[in-house]
């Protein structure tokens, strides 16, 4: 049984996809999607030996070694051209790490631009959306969910000829999440607002004028959207 978080990530993987799951840990996601018959082939990439071994065991145990290749590699280096990957999932890491993985993959041409990206950053969503915008990806769907008192965002993106000029506000809150403003979204931004108010209080007498103004601007936006 997948966690709600990984189940939501999996829902955005297209039918019959050739999937690369980067930072796969136990390979739970590709194994579950393969067992459901949703995907045709998968690469499970891991950079750390321990999780790499767990992923191999999980794939073996389920008799899927023919269809899920577990590779010890840094980021998108796990992907080879002949894999013909059509979807990439990167989940459970910080947004700036996901951004760095995508940027390195772009630079060394592991990203063809044909793949759908399904990303689940734990924090740093704005950093990630900013990279997507700068690289002509269009956000095609977003979800915000709560599980075990933690709130997660899932961002789905595809590269387009005609990119969208997302505003700073859309990059911060997420264009679809901002449209929807569901209860989980409100809960997240109530929390974020409280945190920022504490920081502002602490910064009041410090000489970090720029930081103060940035956070103050964010606080104003949060109040606007709530
Ligand atoms: N994706 C799974 C999930 O969402 O449940 C596992 C998340 S786990 C918290 C993050 C995993 O990413 C770790 O197993 C870590 O070794 C791996 N990782 C971190 N940086 C990586 C990189 N540059 N390339 C591949 N894997 C990486």
PDB file of C-alpha atoms and ligand atoms in Angstrom:
ATOM      1  CA  UNK A   1       0.000   0.000   0.000  1.00  0.00           C
ATOM      2  CA  UNK A   2       1.404   3.340  -1.049  1.00  0.00           C
ATOM      3  CA  UNK A   3       1.229   6.366   1.231  1.00  0.00           C
ATOM      4  CA  UNK A   4      -1.356   8.966   0.209  1.00  0.00           C
ATOM      5  CA  UNK A   5       1.571  11.174  -0.820  1.00  0.00           C
ATOM      6  CA  UNK A   6       3.100   8.643  -3.220  1.00  0.00           C
ATOM      7  CA  UNK A   7      -0.338   7.516  -4.387  1.00  0.00           C
ATOM      8  CA  UNK A   8      -1.046  11.112  -5.443  1.00  0.00           C
ATOM      9  CA  UNK A   9       2.287  11.351  -7.252  1.00  0.00           C
ATOM     10  CA  UNK A  10       1.476   8.071  -9.024  1.00  0.00           C
ATOM     11  CA  UNK A  11      -1.918   9.285 -10.198  1.00  0.00           C
ATOM     12  CA  UNK A  12      -0.206  11.805 -12.476  1.00  0.00           C
ATOM     13  CA  UNK A  13       2.001   9.218 -14.170  1.00  0.00           C
ATOM     14  CA  UNK A  14       0.433   8.622 -17.592  1.00  0.00           C
ATOM     15  CA  UNK A  15      -0.881   5.186 -18.536  1.00  0.00           C
ATOM     16  CA  UNK A  16       1.778   2.971 -20.210  1.00  0.00           C
ATOM     17  CA  UNK A  17       4.522   5.406 -19.217  1.00  0.00           C
ATOM     18  CA  UNK A  18       8.211   4.628 -19.227  1.00  0.00           C
ATOM     19  CA  UNK A  19       9.035   6.051 -15.824  1.00  0.00           C
ATOM     20  CA  UNK A  20      12.235   7.258 -14.163  1.00  0.00           C
ATOM     21  CA  UNK A  21      11.788   7.550 -10.398  1.00  0.00           C
ATOM     22  CA  UNK A  22      14.768   9.514  -9.092  1.00  0.00           C
ATOM     23  CA  UNK A  23      15.662   9.158  -5.421  1.00  0.00           C
ATOM     24  CA  UNK A  24      13.529   6.039  -5.378  1.00  0.00           C
ATOM     25  CA  UNK A  25      14.627   4.746  -1.958  1.00  0.00           C
ATOM     26  CA  UNK A  26      12.659   1.472  -1.591  1.00  0.00           C
ATOM     27  CA  UNK A  27      11.319   1.748  -5.148  1.00  0.00           C
ATOM     28  CA  UNK A  28       7.817   1.655  -3.670  1.00  0.00           C
ATOM     29  CA  UNK A  29       6.388   3.955  -6.341  1.00  0.00           C
ATOM     30  CA  UNK A  30       7.596   2.155  -9.505  1.00  0.00           C
ATOM     31  CA  UNK A  31       6.849  -1.258  -7.971  1.00  0.00           C
ATOM     32  CA  UNK A  32       3.268  -0.265  -7.054  1.00  0.00           C
ATOM     33  CA  UNK A  33       2.621   1.280 -10.485  1.00  0.00           C
ATOM     34  CA  UNK A  34       4.041  -1.789 -12.254  1.00  0.00           C
ATOM     35  CA  UNK A  35       1.950  -4.185 -10.135  1.00  0.00           C
ATOM     36  CA  UNK A  36      -1.147  -2.153 -11.055  1.00  0.00           C
ATOM     37  CA  UNK A  37      -0.233  -2.472 -14.717  1.00  0.00           C
ATOM     38  CA  UNK A  38      -0.055   1.287 -15.092  1.00  0.00           C
ATOM     39  CA  UNK A  39       3.488   1.580 -16.467  1.00  0.00           C
ATOM     40  CA  UNK A  40       5.477  -0.357 -19.063  1.00  0.00           C
ATOM     41  CA  UNK A  41       9.012   0.129 -17.808  1.00  0.00           C
ATOM     42  CA  UNK A  42      10.807   1.942 -15.027  1.00  0.00           C
ATOM     43  CA  UNK A  43      14.221   3.058 -13.904  1.00  0.00           C
ATOM     44  CA  UNK A  44      14.631   3.459 -10.152  1.00  0.00           C
ATOM     45  CA  UNK A  45      17.591   5.785  -9.543  1.00  0.00           C
ATOM     46  CA  UNK A  46      19.397   6.085  -6.228  1.00  0.00           C
ATOM     47  CA  UNK A  47      22.632   7.843  -5.366  1.00  0.00           C
ATOM     48  CA  UNK A  48      23.100   6.219  -1.959  1.00  0.00           C
ATOM     49  CA  UNK A  49      24.144   2.587  -1.619  1.00  0.00           C
ATOM     50  CA  UNK A  50      21.740   1.603   1.213  1.00  0.00           C
ATOM     51  CA  UNK A  51      18.539   2.814  -0.491  1.00  0.00           C
ATOM     52  CA  UNK A  52      19.866   1.421  -3.801  1.00  0.00           C
ATOM     53  CA  UNK A  53      20.136  -2.040  -2.195  1.00  0.00           C
ATOM     54  CA  UNK A  54      16.620  -1.698  -0.684  1.00  0.00           C
ATOM     55  CA  UNK A  55      15.256  -0.763  -4.089  1.00  0.00           C
ATOM     56  CA  UNK A  56      16.902  -3.808  -5.693  1.00  0.00           C
ATOM     57  CA  UNK A  57      15.500  -6.106  -3.001  1.00  0.00           C
ATOM     58  CA  UNK A  58      12.000  -4.667  -3.383  1.00  0.00           C
ATOM     59  CA  UNK A  59      12.062  -5.117  -7.167  1.00  0.00           C
ATOM     60  CA  UNK A  60      13.435  -8.697  -6.880  1.00  0.00           C
ATOM     61  CA  UNK A  61      10.917  -9.654  -4.206  1.00  0.00           C
ATOM     62  CA  UNK A  62       8.100  -8.671  -6.540  1.00  0.00           C
ATOM     63  CA  UNK A  63       9.599 -10.472  -9.520  1.00  0.00           C
ATOM     64  CA  UNK A  64       9.924  -7.256 -11.520  1.00  0.00           C
ATOM     65  CA  UNK A  65      13.645  -7.258 -12.334  1.00  0.00           C
ATOM     66  CA  UNK A  66      12.917  -7.547 -16.064  1.00  0.00           C
ATOM     67  CA  UNK A  67      10.845  -4.379 -16.109  1.00  0.00           C
ATOM     68  CA  UNK A  68      12.301  -2.157 -13.411  1.00  0.00           C
ATOM     69  CA  UNK A  69      15.992  -1.357 -13.615  1.00  0.00           C
ATOM     70  CA  UNK A  70      17.539  -0.152 -10.394  1.00  0.00           C
ATOM     71  CA  UNK A  71      20.562   2.053 -11.003  1.00  0.00           C
ATOM     72  CA  UNK A  72      23.110   3.585  -8.668  1.00  0.00           C
ATOM     73  CA  UNK A  73      23.500   7.083 -10.102  1.00  0.00           C
ATOM     74  CA  UNK A  74      23.393  10.756  -9.266  1.00  0.00           C
ATOM     75  CA  UNK A  75      20.100  12.374 -10.285  1.00  0.00           C
ATOM     76  CA  UNK A  76      19.141  12.091 -13.942  1.00  0.00           C
ATOM     77  CA  UNK A  77      22.410  10.312 -14.786  1.00  0.00           C
ATOM     78  CA  UNK A  78      20.289   7.224 -14.090  1.00  0.00           C
ATOM     79  CA  UNK A  79      18.545   7.850 -17.427  1.00  0.00           C
ATOM     80  CA  UNK A  80      19.930   6.551 -20.738  1.00  0.00           C
ATOM     81  CA  UNK A  81      18.629   7.676 -24.161  1.00  0.00           C
ATOM     82  CA  UNK A  82      17.503   4.175 -25.089  1.00  0.00           C
ATOM     83  CA  UNK A  83      15.234   4.017 -22.006  1.00  0.00           C
ATOM     84  CA  UNK A  84      12.873   6.379 -23.852  1.00  0.00           C
ATOM     85  CA  UNK A  85      11.625   7.752 -20.574  1.00  0.00           C
ATOM     86  CA  UNK A  86       8.249   9.516 -20.847  1.00  0.00           C
ATOM     87  CA  UNK A  87       7.710  10.527 -17.196  1.00  0.00           C
ATOM     88  CA  UNK A  88      10.014  11.474 -14.343  1.00  0.00           C
ATOM     89  CA  UNK A  89       9.001  11.428 -10.684  1.00  0.00           C
ATOM     90  CA  UNK A  90      11.133  13.119  -8.025  1.00  0.00           C
ATOM     91  CA  UNK A  91       9.512  13.032  -4.596  1.00  0.00           C
ATOM     92  CA  UNK A  92      10.332  13.548  -0.945  1.00  0.00           C
ATOM     93  CA  UNK A  93      13.252  15.975  -1.301  1.00  0.00           C
ATOM     94  CA  UNK A  94      13.665  19.710  -0.900  1.00  0.00           C
ATOM     95  CA  UNK A  95      12.664  21.882  -3.842  1.00  0.00           C
ATOM     96  CA  UNK A  96      16.147  23.266  -4.343  1.00  0.00           C
ATOM     97  CA  UNK A  97      17.619  19.741  -4.521  1.00  0.00           C
ATOM     98  CA  UNK A  98      14.971  18.773  -7.079  1.00  0.00           C
ATOM     99  CA  UNK A  99      15.815  21.963  -8.994  1.00  0.00           C
ATOM    100  CA  UNK A 100      19.541  21.108  -8.908  1.00  0.00           C
ATOM    101  CA  UNK A 101      18.840  17.588 -10.177  1.00  0.00           C
ATOM    102  CA  UNK A 102      16.725  18.927 -13.055  1.00  0.00           C
ATOM    103  CA  UNK A 103      19.263  21.637 -13.917  1.00  0.00           C
ATOM    104  CA  UNK A 104      22.154  19.147 -13.981  1.00  0.00           C
ATOM    105  CA  UNK A 105      20.030  16.856 -16.156  1.00  0.00           C
ATOM    106  CA  UNK A 106      19.295  19.696 -18.544  1.00  0.00           C
ATOM    107  CA  UNK A 107      22.973  20.588 -18.785  1.00  0.00           C
ATOM    108  CA  UNK A 108      24.168  17.082 -19.497  1.00  0.00           C
ATOM    109  CA  UNK A 109      21.247  16.338 -21.779  1.00  0.00           C
ATOM    110  CA  UNK A 110      19.540  13.655 -19.747  1.00  0.00           C
ATOM    111  CA  UNK A 111      16.321  15.648 -20.025  1.00  0.00           C
ATOM    112  CA  UNK A 112      14.861  15.451 -23.519  1.00  0.00           C
ATOM    113  CA  UNK A 113      12.028  17.884 -22.749  1.00  0.00           C
ATOM    114  CA  UNK A 114       9.521  15.232 -23.846  1.00  0.00           C
ATOM    115  CA  UNK A 115       9.013  13.889 -20.345  1.00  0.00           C
ATOM    116  CA  UNK A 116       6.212  14.799 -18.021  1.00  0.00           C
ATOM    117  CA  UNK A 117       7.678  15.884 -14.672  1.00  0.00           C
ATOM    118  CA  UNK A 118       5.829  14.914 -11.497  1.00  0.00           C
ATOM    119  CA  UNK A 119       7.517  16.606  -8.561  1.00  0.00           C
ATOM    120  CA  UNK A 120       6.833  16.510  -4.848  1.00  0.00           C
ATOM    121  CA  UNK A 121       9.099  18.936  -2.998  1.00  0.00           C
ATOM    122  CA  UNK A 122       8.930  18.874   0.812  1.00  0.00           C
ATOM    123  CA  UNK A 123       9.814  22.567   0.961  1.00  0.00           C
ATOM    124  CA  UNK A 124      11.055  25.191  -1.514  1.00  0.00           C
ATOM    125  CA  UNK A 125       8.138  24.951  -3.926  1.00  0.00           C
ATOM    126  CA  UNK A 126       8.734  28.488  -5.173  1.00  0.00           C
ATOM    127  CA  UNK A 127      12.357  27.746  -6.064  1.00  0.00           C
ATOM    128  CA  UNK A 128      11.208  24.766  -8.080  1.00  0.00           C
ATOM    129  CA  UNK A 129       8.390  26.582  -9.866  1.00  0.00           C
ATOM    130  CA  UNK A 130      10.814  29.363 -10.741  1.00  0.00           C
ATOM    131  CA  UNK A 131      13.139  26.841 -12.439  1.00  0.00           C
ATOM    132  CA  UNK A 132      10.166  25.378 -14.324  1.00  0.00           C
ATOM    133  CA  UNK A 133       9.154  28.830 -15.556  1.00  0.00           C
ATOM    134  CA  UNK A 134      12.702  29.746 -16.594  1.00  0.00           C
ATOM    135  CA  UNK A 135      12.970  26.520 -18.574  1.00  0.00           C
ATOM    136  CA  UNK A 136       9.648  26.852 -20.439  1.00  0.00           C
ATOM    137  CA  UNK A 137       7.769  24.263 -18.461  1.00  0.00           C
ATOM    138  CA  UNK A 138       4.074  24.780 -18.028  1.00  0.00           C
ATOM    139  CA  UNK A 139       2.489  23.611 -14.810  1.00  0.00           C
ATOM    140  CA  UNK A 140      -0.398  21.408 -15.937  1.00  0.00           C
ATOM    141  CA  UNK A 141      -1.709  20.284 -12.550  1.00  0.00           C
ATOM    142  CA  UNK A 142      -1.072  20.690  -8.842  1.00  0.00           C
ATOM    143  CA  UNK A 143      -2.337  19.026  -5.693  1.00  0.00           C
ATOM    144  CA  UNK A 144      -1.976  19.841  -2.033  1.00  0.00           C
ATOM    145  CA  UNK A 145      -2.579  17.055   0.459  1.00  0.00           C
ATOM    146  CA  UNK A 146      -2.188  16.370   4.146  1.00  0.00           C
ATOM    147  CA  UNK A 147      -0.885  13.122   5.599  1.00  0.00           C
ATOM    148  CA  UNK A 148       0.215  12.485   9.186  1.00  0.00           C
ATOM    149  CA  UNK A 149      -0.060  16.203   9.947  1.00  0.00           C
ATOM    150  CA  UNK A 150       2.306  17.099   7.129  1.00  0.00           C
ATOM    151  CA  UNK A 151       1.262  19.049   4.076  1.00  0.00           C
ATOM    152  CA  UNK A 152       2.675  18.183   0.663  1.00  0.00           C
ATOM    153  CA  UNK A 153       2.431  19.789  -2.740  1.00  0.00           C
ATOM    154  CA  UNK A 154       2.613  17.840  -5.991  1.00  0.00           C
ATOM    155  CA  UNK A 155       3.537  19.786  -9.125  1.00  0.00           C
ATOM    156  CA  UNK A 156       3.045  18.345 -12.614  1.00  0.00           C
ATOM    157  CA  UNK A 157       4.779  20.054 -15.545  1.00  0.00           C
ATOM    158  CA  UNK A 158       5.421  19.649 -19.245  1.00  0.00           C
ATOM    159  CA  UNK A 159       7.676  21.587 -21.581  1.00  0.00           C
ATOM    160  CA  UNK A 160       5.787  23.802 -24.025  1.00  0.00           C
ATOM    161  CA  UNK A 161       6.575  26.043 -26.973  1.00  0.00           C
ATOM    162  CA  UNK A 162       4.510  28.840 -25.474  1.00  0.00           C
ATOM    163  CA  UNK A 163       5.547  29.214 -21.851  1.00  0.00           C
ATOM    164  CA  UNK A 164       3.415  30.982 -19.275  1.00  0.00           C
ATOM    165  CA  UNK A 165       4.736  34.107 -17.589  1.00  0.00           C
ATOM    166  CA  UNK A 166       3.818  33.134 -14.035  1.00  0.00           C
ATOM    167  CA  UNK A 167       3.625  35.986 -11.528  1.00  0.00           C
ATOM    168  CA  UNK A 168       5.624  36.008  -8.287  1.00  0.00           C
ATOM    169  CA  UNK A 169       2.418  35.182  -6.461  1.00  0.00           C
ATOM    170  CA  UNK A 170       1.689  32.188  -8.686  1.00  0.00           C
ATOM    171  CA  UNK A 171       5.253  30.963  -8.176  1.00  0.00           C
ATOM    172  CA  UNK A 172       4.827  31.221  -4.418  1.00  0.00           C
ATOM    173  CA  UNK A 173       1.373  29.670  -4.000  1.00  0.00           C
ATOM    174  CA  UNK A 174       1.084  27.587  -7.163  1.00  0.00           C
ATOM    175  CA  UNK A 175      -1.152  28.691 -10.057  1.00  0.00           C
ATOM    176  CA  UNK A 176      -3.678  25.868  -9.652  1.00  0.00           C
ATOM    177  CA  UNK A 177      -3.586  25.804  -5.852  1.00  0.00           C
ATOM    178  CA  UNK A 178      -4.216  29.544  -5.834  1.00  0.00           C
ATOM    179  CA  UNK A 179      -7.304  29.088  -8.031  1.00  0.00           C
ATOM    180  CA  UNK A 180      -8.643  26.354  -5.839  1.00  0.00           C
ATOM    181  CA  UNK A 181      -7.756  27.570  -2.313  1.00  0.00           C
ATOM    182  CA  UNK A 182      -9.009  24.419  -0.631  1.00  0.00           C
ATOM    183  CA  UNK A 183      -8.936  23.721   3.116  1.00  0.00           C
ATOM    184  CA  UNK A 184      -5.464  22.152   3.044  1.00  0.00           C
ATOM    185  CA  UNK A 185      -4.104  25.177   1.192  1.00  0.00           C
ATOM    186  CA  UNK A 186      -5.586  27.479   3.852  1.00  0.00           C
ATOM    187  CA  UNK A 187      -4.145  25.333   6.646  1.00  0.00           C
ATOM    188  CA  UNK A 188      -0.682  25.454   5.068  1.00  0.00           C
ATOM    189  CA  UNK A 189      -0.680  29.211   4.606  1.00  0.00           C
ATOM    190  CA  UNK A 190      -2.098  29.872   8.068  1.00  0.00           C
ATOM    191  CA  UNK A 191       0.949  28.010   9.401  1.00  0.00           C
ATOM    192  CA  UNK A 192       3.302  29.841   7.055  1.00  0.00           C
ATOM    193  CA  UNK A 193       1.784  33.177   8.067  1.00  0.00           C
ATOM    194  CA  UNK A 194       2.326  32.464  11.769  1.00  0.00           C
ATOM    195  CA  UNK A 195       5.949  31.474  11.144  1.00  0.00           C
ATOM    196  CA  UNK A 196       6.613  34.653   9.199  1.00  0.00           C
ATOM    197  CA  UNK A 197       5.042  36.844  11.860  1.00  0.00           C
ATOM    198  CA  UNK A 198       7.378  35.319  14.444  1.00  0.00           C
ATOM    199  CA  UNK A 199      10.361  35.961  12.169  1.00  0.00           C
ATOM    200  CA  UNK A 200       9.310  39.557  11.560  1.00  0.00           C
ATOM    201  CA  UNK A 201       9.061  40.113  15.292  1.00  0.00           C
ATOM    202  CA  UNK A 202      12.585  38.768  15.715  1.00  0.00           C
ATOM    203  CA  UNK A 203      13.952  40.807  12.829  1.00  0.00           C
ATOM    204  CA  UNK A 204      12.414  44.047  13.996  1.00  0.00           C
ATOM    205  CA  UNK A 205      15.513  45.280  15.727  1.00  0.00           C
ATOM    206  CA  UNK A 206      18.017  43.567  13.485  1.00  0.00           C
ATOM    207  CA  UNK A 207      19.667  45.304  10.579  1.00  0.00           C
ATOM    208  CA  UNK A 208      18.427  42.878   7.944  1.00  0.00           C
ATOM    209  CA  UNK A 209      16.273  45.380   6.102  1.00  0.00           C
ATOM    210  CA  UNK A 210      16.031  43.381   2.857  1.00  0.00           C
ATOM    211  CA  UNK A 211      15.012  40.172   4.539  1.00  0.00           C
ATOM    212  CA  UNK A 212      12.436  42.059   6.573  1.00  0.00           C
ATOM    213  CA  UNK A 213      10.881  43.575   3.475  1.00  0.00           C
ATOM    214  CA  UNK A 214      10.803  40.289   1.584  1.00  0.00           C
ATOM    215  CA  UNK A 215       9.004  38.553   4.417  1.00  0.00           C
ATOM    216  CA  UNK A 216       6.685  41.488   4.923  1.00  0.00           C
ATOM    217  CA  UNK A 217       5.704  41.315   1.255  1.00  0.00           C
ATOM    218  CA  UNK A 218       5.044  37.575   1.625  1.00  0.00           C
ATOM    219  CA  UNK A 219       2.937  38.196   4.711  1.00  0.00           C
ATOM    220  CA  UNK A 220       0.836  40.690   2.750  1.00  0.00           C
ATOM    221  CA  UNK A 221       0.305  38.207  -0.067  1.00  0.00           C
ATOM    222  CA  UNK A 222      -0.642  35.433   2.335  1.00  0.00           C
ATOM    223  CA  UNK A 223      -3.193  37.702   4.010  1.00  0.00           C
ATOM    224  CA  UNK A 224      -4.584  38.570   0.583  1.00  0.00           C
ATOM    225  CA  UNK A 225      -5.077  34.982  -0.499  1.00  0.00           C
ATOM    226  CA  UNK A 226      -6.434  33.627   2.780  1.00  0.00           C
TER     227      UNK A 226
HETATM  228  N1  LIG B   1      11.142   9.192  -3.481  1.00  0.00           N
HETATM  229  C1  LIG B   1      10.879   8.462  -2.242  1.00  0.00           C
HETATM  230  C2  LIG B   1       9.653   8.998  -1.569  1.00  0.00           C
HETATM  231  O1  LIG B   1       9.193  10.058  -1.985  1.00  0.00           O
HETATM  232  O2  LIG B   1       9.158   8.373  -0.633  1.00  0.00           O
HETATM  233  C3  LIG B   1      12.064   8.545  -1.308  1.00  0.00           C
HETATM  234  C4  LIG B   1      12.321   9.893  -0.697  1.00  0.00           C
HETATM  235  S1  LIG B   1      13.800   9.904   0.266  1.00  0.00           S
HETATM  236  C5  LIG B   1      13.350  10.976   1.547  1.00  0.00           C
HETATM  237  C6  LIG B   1      14.941  10.760  -0.741  1.00  0.00           C
HETATM  238  C7  LIG B   1      15.844   9.828  -1.482  1.00  0.00           C
HETATM  239  O3  LIG B   1      16.509  10.555  -2.494  1.00  0.00           O
HETATM  240  C8  LIG B   1      16.910   9.214  -0.607  1.00  0.00           C
HETATM  241  O4  LIG B   1      16.842   7.807  -0.698  1.00  0.00           O
HETATM  242  C9  LIG B   1      18.222   9.759  -1.187  1.00  0.00           C
HETATM  243  O5  LIG B   1      19.272   8.821  -1.153  1.00  0.00           O
HETATM  244  C10 LIG B   1      17.819  10.076  -2.617  1.00  0.00           C
HETATM  245  N2  LIG B   1      18.620  11.109  -3.288  1.00  0.00           N
HETATM  246  C11 LIG B   1      19.020  12.301  -2.787  1.00  0.00           C
HETATM  247  N3  LIG B   1      19.727  12.976  -3.707  1.00  0.00           N
HETATM  248  C12 LIG B   1      19.757  12.209  -4.823  1.00  0.00           C
HETATM  249  C13 LIG B   1      20.363  12.357  -6.094  1.00  0.00           C
HETATM  250  N4  LIG B   1      21.075  13.434  -6.423  1.00  0.00           N
HETATM  251  N5  LIG B   1      20.189  11.358  -6.988  1.00  0.00           N
HETATM  252  C14 LIG B   1      19.495  10.262  -6.672  1.00  0.00           C
HETATM  253  N6  LIG B   1      18.919  10.063  -5.482  1.00  0.00           N
HETATM  254  C15 LIG B   1      19.047  11.024  -4.563  1.00  0.00           C
END
